[in-house]
Coordinates of C-alpha atoms in Angstrom, one line a residue:
M1 CA 17.4 -14.7 17.9
V2 CA 19.9 -14.6 21.3
E3 CA 19.9 -17.9 22.9
N4 CA 18.6 -16.9 26.5
M5 CA 15.4 -15.1 25.1
N6 CA 14.4 -18.8 23.6
K7 CA 10.9 -19.7 25.1
L8 CA 10.5 -15.9 28.0
L9 CA 6.8 -15.8 26.9
A10 CA 6.2 -19.8 26.9
G11 CA 2.0 -20.4 27.1
K12 CA 1.6 -16.5 26.8
V13 CA -0.9 -15.4 24.9
A14 CA 0.1 -12.4 22.6
V15 CA -1.7 -10.1 20.3
V16 CA 0.2 -7.5 17.4
T17 CA -1.6 -4.9 15.0
G18 CA -0.6 -4.8 12.2
G19 CA 1.5 -7.4 12.8
V20 CA 2.1 -9.2 9.1
R21 CA 4.3 -7.0 7.9
G22 CA 7.7 -4.8 9.0
I23 CA 7.9 -4.2 13.0
G24 CA 4.8 -5.9 13.1
F25 CA 5.6 -8.9 11.7
A26 CA 9.6 -8.7 13.6
I27 CA 8.2 -8.6 16.4
S28 CA 5.5 -11.5 15.4
K29 CA 8.4 -13.7 14.8
A30 CA 10.1 -12.9 17.8
F31 CA 7.1 -12.9 19.9
A32 CA 6.6 -17.1 17.8
E33 CA 9.7 -17.7 18.4
A34 CA 9.6 -16.8 22.5
G35 CA 7.2 -19.9 22.6
A36 CA 4.0 -17.4 22.2
D37 CA 0.2 -18.4 20.5
L38 CA -0.3 -14.8 18.1
I39 CA -3.5 -13.0 17.5
V40 CA -1.7 -11.3 14.2
T41 CA -4.3 -8.8 13.1
T42 CA -3.8 -7.3 9.6
T43 CA -6.4 -5.0 7.2
R44 CA -7.0 -7.9 4.8
N45 CA -6.6 -11.8 4.4
T46 CA -3.3 -11.0 1.5
D47 CA -0.8 -13.5 0.6
D48 CA 1.6 -12.2 2.8
S49 CA -1.0 -12.8 5.6
A50 CA -0.4 -17.1 4.2
A51 CA 2.7 -16.6 4.2
A52 CA 3.3 -15.4 7.6
V53 CA 1.4 -18.1 8.7
E54 CA 3.6 -20.7 8.1
Q55 CA 6.9 -19.1 9.0
L56 CA 5.1 -17.9 12.5
Q57 CA 3.6 -21.0 12.7
A58 CA 6.6 -23.0 12.6
F59 CA 8.1 -22.6 15.7
G60 CA 5.1 -24.6 17.6
G61 CA 2.8 -22.5 18.5
K62 CA -0.2 -21.7 18.0
V63 CA -1.2 -18.6 15.4
K64 CA -4.2 -16.8 14.0
I65 CA -4.7 -13.9 11.6
V66 CA -7.9 -11.5 11.7
A67 CA -8.4 -9.4 8.5
V68 CA -10.0 -7.0 10.9
N69 CA -9.6 -2.6 10.6
V70 CA -8.7 -1.1 13.9
A71 CA -9.8 2.8 13.8
D72 CA -13.6 0.9 14.0
K73 CA -14.1 0.2 17.6
Q74 CA -17.2 -2.5 17.2
A75 CA -15.1 -5.0 15.1
V76 CA -12.4 -4.6 17.1
V77 CA -15.1 -6.0 19.4
D78 CA -16.1 -8.1 17.1
I79 CA -14.1 -9.5 15.9
L80 CA -10.9 -9.3 18.4
Q81 CA -13.3 -9.8 21.5
P82 CA -14.0 -13.8 20.1
A83 CA -10.5 -14.2 18.7
I84 CA -9.1 -14.3 22.3
Q85 CA -12.4 -15.8 24.0
E86 CA -10.9 -18.5 21.9
F87 CA -7.2 -18.5 23.1
G88 CA -7.9 -18.6 26.1
G89 CA -6.8 -14.7 27.6
L90 CA -4.4 -12.4 26.8
D91 CA -1.2 -11.7 28.6
V92 CA 0.7 -9.2 25.8
L93 CA -1.0 -6.8 23.1
V94 CA 1.3 -4.6 20.8
N95 CA -0.6 -1.7 19.1
N96 CA 2.0 -1.4 16.1
A97 CA -0.3 -0.7 13.1
G98 CA 0.5 2.0 11.8
I99 CA 0.3 4.7 8.8
T100 CA 1.2 7.5 7.2
R101 CA 0.1 10.1 5.1
D102 CA 2.8 13.1 4.0
G103 CA 2.3 16.6 3.6
L104 CA 3.0 20.0 5.0
L105 CA -0.1 21.2 6.9
L106 CA -0.2 24.7 5.0
R107 CA -1.4 21.5 2.1
M108 CA -3.1 18.8 3.9
S109 CA -6.2 17.7 4.1
E110 CA -8.9 16.5 6.9
K111 CA -9.2 13.0 5.4
A112 CA -5.4 12.6 6.4
W113 CA -5.2 14.3 9.0
D114 CA -7.8 11.8 10.2
D115 CA -6.4 8.6 8.8
V116 CA -3.4 9.2 10.4
M117 CA -5.2 10.0 13.9
S118 CA -7.8 7.1 13.1
V119 CA -5.1 4.1 12.3
D120 CA -1.9 5.7 15.1
L121 CA -4.5 7.0 18.3
K122 CA -7.5 5.7 18.2
A123 CA -6.5 2.1 16.9
A124 CA -5.2 2.4 20.7
F125 CA -8.0 3.0 22.7
N126 CA -10.0 0.5 20.9
T127 CA -8.1 -2.9 20.8
I128 CA -7.3 -1.7 24.5
Q129 CA -10.8 -1.3 26.1
T130 CA -10.9 -4.7 24.0
A131 CA -8.3 -6.2 25.7
L132 CA -8.9 -5.2 29.1
P133 CA -11.4 -7.1 30.3
F134 CA -8.7 -9.7 29.5
F135 CA -6.0 -8.7 31.3
L136 CA -8.1 -8.2 34.3
K137 CA -8.8 -11.7 34.5
R138 CA -5.5 -12.8 34.3
K139 CA -4.3 -10.8 36.7
G140 CA -1.7 -8.1 35.2
G141 CA -0.2 -8.3 31.4
S142 CA 1.9 -6.0 29.5
I143 CA 0.7 -3.7 26.7
I144 CA 3.5 -2.0 24.5
N145 CA 2.8 0.9 22.1
I146 CA 5.1 1.5 19.4
S147 CA 5.3 5.3 18.6
S148 CA 8.0 7.1 17.0
V149 CA 11.5 9.4 17.8
V150 CA 9.0 11.9 15.2
G151 CA 6.6 11.8 18.8
Q152 CA 9.5 12.8 21.2
G153 CA 10.3 15.1 18.4
G154 CA 8.6 16.6 15.7
N155 CA 9.3 16.3 11.5
P156 CA 8.5 19.1 9.3
G157 CA 5.7 16.7 6.8
Q158 CA 4.9 14.9 9.5
C159 CA 2.6 16.9 11.5
N160 CA 0.0 14.6 11.5
Y161 CA 2.3 11.4 12.1
A162 CA 4.1 13.5 15.2
A163 CA 0.3 14.2 17.0
A164 CA -0.2 10.8 17.0
K165 CA 2.3 9.8 18.1
A166 CA 2.9 12.4 20.4
G167 CA -0.8 11.6 22.0
L168 CA 0.6 8.6 21.6
I169 CA 3.0 8.6 24.5
G170 CA 0.7 10.6 26.2
F171 CA -1.8 7.5 26.0
S172 CA 0.3 6.0 27.6
K173 CA 1.7 6.5 30.1
S174 CA -2.1 7.5 31.8
L175 CA -2.4 3.8 30.9
A176 CA 0.4 2.9 33.4
K177 CA -0.9 5.0 36.2
E178 CA -4.2 3.7 35.9
M179 CA -3.7 1.0 35.3
G180 CA -0.3 0.0 37.2
P181 CA -2.5 -0.9 40.3
K182 CA -3.3 -4.2 38.4
N183 CA 0.1 -5.5 37.5
I184 CA -1.0 -4.4 34.1
R185 CA 2.2 -2.5 32.8
T186 CA 2.0 -0.6 29.6
N187 CA 4.8 1.7 27.9
C188 CA 5.7 2.6 24.4
I189 CA 8.6 2.0 22.1
A190 CA 9.6 5.4 20.0
P191 CA 11.8 3.2 16.5
G192 CA 14.2 5.4 14.9
Y193 CA 15.1 4.6 10.9
I194 CA 13.9 1.9 10.4
L195 CA 13.9 -0.9 7.1
T196 CA 11.0 -0.6 6.4
E197 CA 8.4 -1.3 3.5
M198 CA 7.4 2.4 4.6
T199 CA 11.0 4.1 4.1
E200 CA 12.4 2.2 2.1
F201 CA 11.1 4.4 -1.3
M202 CA 12.6 8.0 0.7
P203 CA 14.7 9.6 -1.4
E204 CA 18.5 9.4 -1.1
A205 CA 18.8 12.7 0.0
M206 CA 16.5 12.4 3.2
V207 CA 18.4 9.3 4.2
T208 CA 21.6 10.3 3.9
D209 CA 20.4 12.8 6.4
Y210 CA 18.6 11.0 8.4
V211 CA 22.0 8.3 8.5
G212 CA 23.8 11.7 9.4
R213 CA 22.0 11.9 12.4
I214 CA 22.3 8.6 14.1
A215 CA 25.3 8.4 16.1
L216 CA 25.7 4.7 14.5
R217 CA 25.9 5.9 11.0
R218 CA 23.0 3.1 10.2
P219 CA 19.9 2.4 10.1
G220 CA 17.7 0.2 11.8
K221 CA 17.0 -3.1 11.8
P222 CA 12.5 -4.2 12.2
E223 CA 14.1 -7.5 14.6
E224 CA 16.1 -5.0 16.9
V225 CA 12.6 -2.9 17.4
A226 CA 11.4 -6.1 18.0
Q227 CA 14.2 -7.5 20.4
V228 CA 13.0 -4.1 22.9
A229 CA 9.3 -5.1 23.0
L230 CA 10.6 -8.8 23.3
F231 CA 12.4 -7.4 26.4
L232 CA 9.0 -5.3 27.8
A233 CA 5.8 -8.6 26.6
S234 CA 8.5 -10.3 29.1
E235 CA 8.8 -10.7 33.2
M236 CA 12.2 -9.3 32.1
S237 CA 11.0 -6.0 32.6
S238 CA 9.0 -6.1 35.5
Y239 CA 10.2 -3.5 37.4
I240 CA 9.3 -1.3 33.3
N241 CA 5.9 1.0 33.3
A242 CA 4.9 4.5 32.1
Q243 CA 8.2 4.2 30.0
V244 CA 9.0 5.3 26.5
I245 CA 12.5 2.8 25.1
S246 CA 13.7 5.0 22.3
C247 CA 15.3 2.4 19.7
C248 CA 17.3 4.9 17.2
G249 CA 21.1 4.2 17.5
G250 CA 21.4 8.0 18.8
M251 CA 19.4 10.1 16.1
N252 CA 19.4 13.1 16.6
K253 CA 15.7 13.9 17.0

């Protein structure tokens, strides 16, 4: 972490969905190091959850990990709302939870389509609608939705994922215009090829192709996406709204 970034979020409360692994955990860690108190969601409590709590608490802030299906609106209300109340309010929401169910559209099942739409798009509706009253009470805040370069340029075999991530961009831009007058900012980050558990089992030929399309000629690291999230969460980005920031190393989409 860059030294002058420390404590950028001191006194702030942040929610990070899917914040136990991969990009989500990198964001949670960056926020914790910057002084935020954290509510982190996961699908279910596991050994990874316990390890994440221990690492995040080492920075001195308050940390709570909640198991919730973010695609279930009532579950989000029942679990996330009390957690936010317990923390005394909310300043930052990161919608990072996401899944893939790849396959060519010709053979894609309806379930594969619906599952991705539910987790990668509808979940943002669920969490944001639940969180907005807390932002309004604070008279401001930052909403960060994790989209993808696939939502900007498409990708064979990912029609469902591309549609969900593109929808998240349109949703974010509309929300930014609705809530901007209330000092609530909404922005997207569009990561490219980032080394995570989701990408580590990609075929070697696909990896070679992706890296060849990146100007920096390397994959990104979760921590590099987290730095963008930290910027958008902090007052350093106080006049940034309704934007999509690509974190892709100059990837040819």
